[in-house]
Amino acid sequence: MPKDQGIGASSKRREDVRFLTGTGNYTDDINLMNQTYAHFLRSDVAHGTINSIDASAAEAMEGVVKVFTAKDLEGVGGIPCGWQVTDREGNPMQEPKHPILAEGKVRHVGDPIAVVIAESPELARDAAEAVEVDITELPAVVDMKAACAEGATKVHDDLSSNLCYDWGFVEENRDAVDQAIKNAAHVTTLELTNNRLVANPMEPRVAVGDYNRANDEHTLYTTSQNPHVIRLLMGAFVLGIPEHKLRVVAPDVGGGFGTKIFHYAEEAFVTFAAKALNRPVKWTCSRSEAFISDAHGRDHVTKIELALDADNKFTAIRTETYANMGAYLSTFAPSVPTWLHGTLMAGNYTTPLIYVNVKAVFTNTVPVDAYRGAGRPEATFQLERVVDKAARELGMDPAELRRLNFIKPDQFPYETPVAVAYDTGNYHATLDKALELTDYAGFDARVAQSTANGKMRGFGIAHYIEACGIAPSNLVGQLGARAGLYESATVRVNATGSIAVMTGSHSHGQGHETTFAQVMADMIGIDESQVDIVHGDTSKTPMGMGTYGSRSIAVGGSAMVRAAEKVINKAKKIAAHLMEAADADIELKDGQFSVAGTDKSVAWGDVCLAAYVPHNYPLEEIEPGLEETAFYDPANFTYPSGAYFCEVEVDPGTGKIDILGFTAADDFGNVINPMIVEGQVHGGLAQGLGQAMLENCVYDDNGQLLSGSYMDYAMPRAHDLPNFTVDHSCQTPCTHNPLGVKGCGEAGAIGSPPALVNAVIDALHRGGYPVEHIDMPLSPSRVWNAMQSVK
C-alpha cells in the first residue's frame, strides 16, 4: 500500500484548493485605499540619444497625478548586478549603470523613458501617448560577433567596448586541451545556437508600492521568487531604505521560471513614487510589455570540439561561446554562461581535460538572465549534440558511446576537471531504465512501419546532469556572488501542538505548502493538516535567498529539518522531565515521546502544552516556549541526472515533426512527493520541447523585436506534445543534506532539447538526408530547408 502521509506520499497539493476555486491572492488582486496607477512609456527604438522629453501636455490631462522622468529620480541608484565575473586575466567585468529610467540614451526597445501616474490604468495609458520624446536614432548592435568587432557601435559609451568579459575556465587546462585535441584519434566539431527565449509565466509581473508616513515604512507587493533578496538589493543599493523600514511581500505567484528572480526597475520605481506622492502606486504589466521588459533566457552561440582516443574514450572538450547579456546586466546574468554553464561541461562523462571560453557581449536587446535551468541546459545541449554527432561519425550506437564514457558507480564521489565534485549517481541505471521503458529493441520494426506510411522515424538520446542548490556561500562568494546562498526556517510550535513553519523559500508553483508539511509531519508523527507553511513576506519569515535553481527542498527543506531537530531536542527535555527520565532515553515516534525500554509515554500535544504552561519543569534549565530558527548553508550542490529518450516521425514533404513518445528516467535522490515530482518533470519537458520545436525570440538588424506577441512567438500547446513516460525509481540519495534529496524542477527543460534534436537528425539520416545539425527551434521550414540542402 502506498503511503498516504509524510515523506514518499503523493499527498494532494493543499494550495490547489484556493487556486482552483478562485480564492488565490495574487499581486494584481491587491488594491489599496487612494491607490494610483503607473504606466511606463518605453522606447520604440533600440538605440538612440534622448534630446528632450516634454510631459506638459500629459500632466495637464484630467486624472493625471504626475509624470516622472530620470531627472525626478536624482539620488536614486541604478539596478545592481548580483554577481561579478572576472576575465581570463583576473580583471573585473565591465559593469555599466542600469538606471531606473533612461538617462540620456535608450539602449533597447522597451527601455523605460518616463512613467505616467494617474487615477486609473486607462488614464495613465492615454496620457502616456501625450508625452513627447525627441530621440535621435543610432545604429543598433544586435549580432554578438559584430558587436565585438573593432569599431562596432557601443551600447554604453563609457565602456571600452561591448565585451562585458572574456572568461576562460579552467584556464590552466587550456594548453593541455589544445594539445589533446591536436593529438586525438578523432575530433568531432559542432557549431550551434541556443535560441533566445521569453519565459512567459502565466501571471505577468505586478508591483504595488505603499508608504506609511507615520512610521516611515515602505511596503512593496510584488511578483517575486525571492522577496528578501529584492528587499536587500532595493533597500541597500537603489533607494537607500534601511531593511527594517522596508517590507517586501510576494503573495501567490503564478509561475516564474527564473524571470521573477531578478530585481526590476518597476519595483524600485513604485516604491520610490509611493513616498514621493504619499499615495500607493500600482503597476501591472501587459503581456506585450512583458516581451520587452522581462529578462529573456539563453541566447548563446557556441563552437564545441570533442576529442576521442583510438578506443573511443573522450579525452578533451573545448568550447567557445558568445553569450548575450542584452543592454544591461540583470541580477544574476554574468553567472549563467560562466559558473552555471562551464562547471557542467563534464556532463556524465570521464573526460579528463575541459576548457570553456565565454565572451559575454552587450547588445541593444532586452537583458538576458536565468531561465529554467540557467546555464545547465546550454551546457547539456552542446555536450549531448556533439556526443551524438561523434557516435554517428564513428559508426557507434549513441547509447553505447555514452555508456563507454560514463562515470561508473564505483567512482563516486567523482572530481570533475571543471571544479565540481559529484557525490552520488548511477548513469548506467537511468540509461538502462529508459531503454527498458521505450522498447529500444523494437525500434527497427517501428521504423519499417513509419517508412511504409511515407514518414521518417528517428530515435534521440540525451543524458544530463544538473547542479542544483548553488552552494556553499564561501565558495560562490569567491566566484563572484554578492549574496549568500543559504536558506532559513523558523519552526514555531503552538501550545496545542500545531506548527507554523516560516521559510525563506518562496513558492510559485512548486508545492512547498504541501511537501514542506509532509517533511515536518513525518519527522514528528503528526497529521500534515497540523502544519502550516508561511512564506513570501519579509516581515514574517527569516532572511532567505528564495526559490530558483531547484534548491527549495534541498536547501530550504534542510533548514526546516535543522530547525525541527532543535525543536524536537528541546521537546525531549520537557518530555524527560514530565516522565522523570534522562534526556538521552527519550524517543519520538508517531507523535509520542517514550522512555526507551519502558511503557512510559507522553503525547506530542501534551509536551507542547507543557512548554507554554511551564508550571512543573525547571525554568533554570529549560526556558518556556517551543520555537527555533536554523540557517542551512549546503556543503555542495546536489546533482540530479537522467536519461531522456525521444521518438519522432518527420514528414519528408513538409518537414513537420510529430513526437511519438518521450521517456524521462531521472535520479532525484529521495523523493518527498512522487506526484509533485512527476508534475515538475512534465512542466520542464513541455518547456524544453517548446524551445526545441517552437519558441524563438527574434530581433531584426535594427533591434526591433519581431516575435513580440503570441502571434509570432509560438508557445507549445497540448497537441504539440505526447504523453510523457516519467520514472524516478533510480535513486542515489544525496550524501550531504539531511533529506538525501536532489532538485527536480529544471530537469525536464535541460534534457529534452538535445533529445528531440538528436531524434530528428537520426530520422533524417535514416531517410537518406545526411543533415548534421539544425539550430533550434526545429520548425517545419527549417527541417525542410535542411533536407533540401543535402539532396
mmCIF file of C-alpha atoms in Angstrom, residues 17-233:
data_model
loop_
_atom_site.group_PDB
_atom_site.id
_atom_site.type_symbol
_atom_site.label_atom_id
_atom_site.label_comp_id
_atom_site.label_asym_id
_atom_site.label_seq_id
_atom_site.Cartn_x
_atom_site.Cartn_y
_atom_site.Cartn_z
ATOM 1 C CA VAL A 17 -7.856 24.345 -3.335
ATOM 2 C CA ARG A 18 -7.597 28.125 -3.391
ATOM 3 C CA PHE A 19 -6.195 28.225 -6.922
ATOM 4 C CA LEU A 20 -8.970 26.066 -8.363
ATOM 5 C CA THR A 21 -11.732 27.870 -6.502
ATOM 6 C CA GLY A 22 -10.576 31.350 -7.496
ATOM 7 C CA THR A 23 -9.611 32.384 -3.963
ATOM 8 C CA GLY A 24 -5.876 32.772 -4.516
ATOM 9 C CA ASN A 25 -4.318 36.112 -3.643
ATOM 10 C CA TYR A 26 -2.084 37.361 -6.452
ATOM 11 C CA THR A 27 -0.353 40.732 -6.542
ATOM 12 C CA ASP A 28 -2.846 42.139 -9.042
ATOM 13 C CA ASP A 29 -5.613 41.256 -6.566
ATOM 14 C CA ILE A 30 -4.113 43.760 -4.109
ATOM 15 C CA ASN A 31 -5.693 47.210 -4.259
ATOM 16 C CA LEU A 32 -5.015 49.823 -1.592
ATOM 17 C CA MET A 33 -7.003 52.846 -0.488
ATOM 18 C CA ASN A 34 -6.300 56.007 -2.527
ATOM 19 C CA GLN A 35 -4.246 53.970 -4.999
ATOM 20 C CA THR A 36 -2.776 55.424 -8.185
ATOM 21 C CA TYR A 37 -1.697 53.616 -11.343
ATOM 22 C CA ALA A 38 1.587 53.698 -13.226
ATOM 23 C CA HIS A 39 2.168 53.294 -16.939
ATOM 24 C CA PHE A 40 5.709 53.105 -18.302
ATOM 25 C CA LEU A 41 6.456 54.906 -21.542
ATOM 26 C CA ARG A 42 9.025 52.690 -23.245
ATOM 27 C CA SER A 43 11.403 53.256 -26.115
ATOM 28 C CA ASP A 44 10.271 52.117 -29.535
ATOM 29 C CA VAL A 45 13.812 52.311 -30.895
ATOM 30 C CA ALA A 46 16.663 50.040 -29.887
ATOM 31 C CA HIS A 47 19.369 52.673 -29.595
ATOM 32 C CA GLY A 48 19.161 56.425 -29.513
ATOM 33 C CA THR A 49 20.029 59.698 -27.839
ATOM 34 C CA ILE A 50 17.228 61.362 -25.881
ATOM 35 C CA ASN A 51 17.195 65.014 -26.908
ATOM 36 C CA SER A 52 14.151 66.102 -24.924
ATOM 37 C CA ILE A 53 11.079 64.883 -23.055
ATOM 38 C CA ASP A 54 8.016 67.145 -22.885
ATOM 39 C CA ALA A 55 5.404 65.859 -20.444
ATOM 40 C CA SER A 56 3.457 69.127 -20.050
ATOM 41 C CA ALA A 57 0.501 68.053 -22.171
ATOM 42 C CA ALA A 58 0.221 64.772 -20.320
ATOM 43 C CA GLU A 59 0.429 66.393 -16.889
ATOM 44 C CA ALA A 60 -2.347 68.812 -17.859
ATOM 45 C CA MET A 61 -4.762 65.962 -18.602
ATOM 46 C CA GLU A 62 -7.550 65.298 -16.141
ATOM 47 C CA GLY A 63 -6.782 62.445 -13.779
ATOM 48 C CA VAL A 64 -3.005 62.599 -14.240
ATOM 49 C CA VAL A 65 -1.158 62.882 -10.925
ATOM 50 C CA LYS A 66 2.420 63.266 -12.151
ATOM 51 C CA VAL A 67 4.818 62.271 -14.920
ATOM 52 C CA PHE A 68 8.266 61.094 -13.782
ATOM 53 C CA THR A 69 11.424 61.139 -15.882
ATOM 54 C CA ALA A 70 15.033 60.419 -14.943
ATOM 55 C CA LYS A 71 15.557 63.983 -13.663
ATOM 56 C CA ASP A 72 12.939 63.318 -10.973
ATOM 57 C CA LEU A 73 14.949 60.379 -9.623
ATOM 58 C CA GLU A 74 18.029 62.277 -8.525
ATOM 59 C CA GLY A 75 19.816 60.347 -5.789
ATOM 60 C CA VAL A 76 18.229 57.025 -6.782
ATOM 61 C CA GLY A 77 20.770 54.325 -7.604
ATOM 62 C CA GLY A 78 20.779 52.013 -10.584
ATOM 63 C CA ILE A 79 19.625 48.398 -10.587
ATOM 64 C CA PRO A 80 22.503 46.386 -9.082
ATOM 65 C CA CYS A 81 24.021 43.225 -10.515
ATOM 66 C CA GLY A 82 24.297 40.387 -8.000
ATOM 67 C CA TRP A 83 27.294 38.562 -9.457
ATOM 68 C CA GLN A 84 30.703 39.760 -10.601
ATOM 69 C CA VAL A 85 32.766 37.741 -13.069
ATOM 70 C CA THR A 86 36.462 38.280 -13.691
ATOM 71 C CA ASP A 87 38.060 37.653 -17.061
ATOM 72 C CA ARG A 88 40.924 35.378 -18.075
ATOM 73 C CA GLU A 89 43.422 37.963 -16.838
ATOM 74 C CA GLY A 90 41.717 38.411 -13.487
ATOM 75 C CA ASN A 91 40.152 41.767 -14.377
ATOM 76 C CA PRO A 92 36.597 42.549 -13.267
ATOM 77 C CA MET A 93 33.849 42.564 -15.871
ATOM 78 C CA GLN A 94 32.651 45.829 -17.382
ATOM 79 C CA GLU A 95 29.596 46.830 -15.366
ATOM 80 C CA PRO A 96 27.604 49.780 -16.748
ATOM 81 C CA LYS A 97 24.943 51.626 -14.793
ATOM 82 C CA HIS A 98 21.401 50.291 -15.181
ATOM 83 C CA PRO A 99 19.157 53.291 -14.438
ATOM 84 C CA ILE A 100 15.537 53.069 -13.315
ATOM 85 C CA LEU A 101 14.555 55.360 -16.194
ATOM 86 C CA ALA A 102 16.707 56.018 -19.247
ATOM 87 C CA GLU A 103 19.329 58.697 -18.700
ATOM 88 C CA GLY A 104 20.415 60.403 -21.900
ATOM 89 C CA LYS A 105 20.125 57.290 -24.088
ATOM 90 C CA VAL A 106 17.827 54.378 -24.733
ATOM 91 C CA ARG A 107 19.525 51.026 -25.267
ATOM 92 C CA HIS A 108 16.802 48.542 -26.235
ATOM 93 C CA VAL A 109 13.232 48.505 -27.402
ATOM 94 C CA GLY A 110 11.294 48.589 -24.149
ATOM 95 C CA ASP A 111 13.815 50.690 -22.202
ATOM 96 C CA PRO A 112 11.647 52.822 -19.859
ATOM 97 C CA ILE A 113 11.817 56.570 -20.535
ATOM 98 C CA ALA A 114 9.044 58.059 -18.396
ATOM 99 C CA VAL A 115 6.253 56.964 -16.064
ATOM 100 C CA VAL A 116 2.765 58.436 -16.009
ATOM 101 C CA ILE A 117 0.899 58.226 -12.686
ATOM 102 C CA ALA A 118 -2.870 58.621 -12.939
ATOM 103 C CA GLU A 119 -6.116 57.795 -11.186
ATOM 104 C CA SER A 120 -6.795 54.764 -13.390
ATOM 105 C CA PRO A 121 -4.795 52.479 -15.675
ATOM 106 C CA GLU A 122 -6.708 53.743 -18.697
ATOM 107 C CA LEU A 123 -5.972 57.380 -17.930
ATOM 108 C CA ALA A 124 -2.280 56.587 -17.425
ATOM 109 C CA ARG A 125 -2.095 54.783 -20.784
ATOM 110 C CA ASP A 126 -3.876 57.606 -22.599
ATOM 111 C CA ALA A 127 -1.676 60.270 -21.040
ATOM 112 C CA ALA A 128 1.488 58.385 -21.963
ATOM 113 C CA GLU A 129 0.615 58.969 -25.621
ATOM 114 C CA ALA A 130 0.733 62.713 -24.963
ATOM 115 C CA VAL A 131 4.323 62.633 -23.680
ATOM 116 C CA GLU A 132 6.572 63.926 -26.472
ATOM 117 C CA VAL A 133 10.009 62.335 -26.674
ATOM 118 C CA ASP A 134 12.589 63.505 -29.205
ATOM 119 C CA ILE A 135 15.145 60.752 -29.892
ATOM 120 C CA THR A 136 17.961 60.707 -32.415
ATOM 121 C CA GLU A 137 18.159 57.109 -33.511
ATOM 122 C CA LEU A 138 21.614 55.500 -33.510
ATOM 123 C CA PRO A 139 22.799 52.303 -35.206
ATOM 124 C CA ALA A 140 21.756 49.252 -33.220
ATOM 125 C CA VAL A 141 24.109 46.377 -32.477
ATOM 126 C CA VAL A 142 22.279 43.049 -32.297
ATOM 127 C CA ASP A 143 24.667 40.364 -33.567
ATOM 128 C CA MET A 144 27.130 39.340 -30.846
ATOM 129 C CA LYS A 145 30.139 38.738 -33.066
ATOM 130 C CA ALA A 146 29.559 42.021 -34.880
ATOM 131 C CA ALA A 147 29.272 43.748 -31.514
ATOM 132 C CA CYS A 148 32.804 42.551 -30.674
ATOM 133 C CA ALA A 149 34.327 43.733 -33.954
ATOM 134 C CA GLU A 150 36.699 46.680 -33.937
ATOM 135 C CA GLY A 151 34.857 49.943 -34.483
ATOM 136 C CA ALA A 152 31.436 48.491 -33.594
ATOM 137 C CA THR A 153 28.813 50.885 -32.250
ATOM 138 C CA LYS A 154 28.997 50.823 -28.462
ATOM 139 C CA VAL A 155 25.905 50.112 -26.370
ATOM 140 C CA HIS A 156 27.471 52.048 -23.479
ATOM 141 C CA ASP A 157 29.644 54.997 -24.458
ATOM 142 C CA ASP A 158 31.528 54.937 -21.162
ATOM 143 C CA LEU A 159 32.777 51.363 -21.663
ATOM 144 C CA SER A 160 35.863 50.434 -23.658
ATOM 145 C CA SER A 161 33.893 48.009 -25.863
ATOM 146 C CA ASN A 162 30.765 45.845 -25.965
ATOM 147 C CA LEU A 163 32.632 42.940 -24.351
ATOM 148 C CA CYS A 164 31.463 42.509 -20.768
ATOM 149 C CA TYR A 165 34.105 39.858 -20.069
ATOM 150 C CA ASP A 166 36.227 37.216 -21.794
ATOM 151 C CA TRP A 167 36.160 34.271 -19.386
ATOM 152 C CA GLY A 168 38.323 31.155 -19.501
ATOM 153 C CA PHE A 169 37.750 28.009 -17.448
ATOM 154 C CA VAL A 170 39.756 26.087 -16.424
ATOM 155 C CA GLU A 171 42.486 28.447 -17.646
ATOM 156 C CA GLU A 172 45.373 26.215 -16.552
ATOM 157 C CA ASN A 173 43.918 23.409 -18.716
ATOM 158 C CA ARG A 174 43.956 25.467 -21.873
ATOM 159 C CA ASP A 175 47.280 24.365 -23.377
ATOM 160 C CA ALA A 176 46.731 20.724 -22.387
ATOM 161 C CA VAL A 177 43.291 20.733 -24.032
ATOM 162 C CA ASP A 178 44.719 22.231 -27.212
ATOM 163 C CA GLN A 179 47.391 19.520 -27.286
ATOM 164 C CA ALA A 180 44.914 16.717 -26.595
ATOM 165 C CA ILE A 181 42.719 17.846 -29.480
ATOM 166 C CA LYS A 182 45.735 18.092 -31.763
ATOM 167 C CA ASN A 183 46.824 14.511 -30.871
ATOM 168 C CA ALA A 184 43.350 12.918 -30.838
ATOM 169 C CA ALA A 185 42.458 9.873 -32.919
ATOM 170 C CA HIS A 186 39.152 11.559 -33.754
ATOM 171 C CA VAL A 187 37.742 15.059 -33.218
ATOM 172 C CA THR A 188 34.082 15.950 -33.639
ATOM 173 C CA THR A 189 33.268 19.636 -34.129
ATOM 174 C CA LEU A 190 29.866 21.271 -33.992
ATOM 175 C CA GLU A 191 28.677 24.872 -34.181
ATOM 176 C CA LEU A 192 25.274 25.597 -32.716
ATOM 177 C CA THR A 193 22.951 28.231 -31.318
ATOM 178 C CA ASN A 194 20.950 28.061 -28.126
ATOM 179 C CA ASN A 195 17.993 30.209 -29.121
ATOM 180 C CA ARG A 196 16.780 33.203 -27.119
ATOM 181 C CA LEU A 197 13.559 32.603 -25.169
ATOM 182 C CA VAL A 198 10.860 34.589 -23.383
ATOM 183 C CA ALA A 199 9.813 32.935 -20.117
ATOM 184 C CA ASN A 200 6.064 33.681 -20.370
ATOM 185 C CA PRO A 201 4.821 32.739 -16.885
ATOM 186 C CA MET A 202 1.031 32.619 -16.681
ATOM 187 C CA GLU A 203 0.979 35.689 -14.417
ATOM 188 C CA PRO A 204 2.746 38.800 -15.750
ATOM 189 C CA ARG A 205 4.777 40.920 -13.349
ATOM 190 C CA VAL A 206 2.970 43.313 -10.981
ATOM 191 C CA ALA A 207 4.287 45.748 -8.364
ATOM 192 C CA VAL A 208 2.410 47.814 -5.775
ATOM 193 C CA GLY A 209 4.284 50.382 -3.677
ATOM 194 C CA ASP A 210 2.915 51.740 -0.398
ATOM 195 C CA TYR A 211 4.308 54.197 2.134
ATOM 196 C CA ASN A 212 3.280 54.905 5.726
ATOM 197 C CA ARG A 213 4.363 58.445 6.575
ATOM 198 C CA ALA A 214 3.501 57.937 10.255
ATOM 199 C CA ASN A 215 6.337 55.472 10.810
ATOM 200 C CA ASP A 216 8.402 55.988 7.624
ATOM 201 C CA GLU A 217 7.790 52.404 6.490
ATOM 202 C CA HIS A 218 7.694 51.209 2.898
ATOM 203 C CA THR A 219 5.865 48.136 1.612
ATOM 204 C CA LEU A 220 6.323 46.576 -1.805
ATOM 205 C CA TYR A 221 3.913 43.904 -3.020
ATOM 206 C CA THR A 222 5.488 42.142 -5.985
ATOM 207 C CA THR A 223 5.558 39.003 -8.115
ATOM 208 C CA SER A 224 8.903 37.754 -6.874
ATOM 209 C CA GLN A 225 10.666 34.435 -6.380
ATOM 210 C CA ASN A 226 12.844 35.860 -3.596
ATOM 211 C CA PRO A 227 11.378 38.790 -1.617
ATOM 212 C CA HIS A 228 14.281 39.012 0.849
ATOM 213 C CA VAL A 229 16.792 39.487 -1.974
ATOM 214 C CA ILE A 230 14.607 42.202 -3.519
ATOM 215 C CA ARG A 231 14.465 43.939 -0.137
ATOM 216 C CA LEU A 232 18.253 43.726 0.206
ATOM 217 C CA LEU A 233 19.071 44.956 -3.296
#
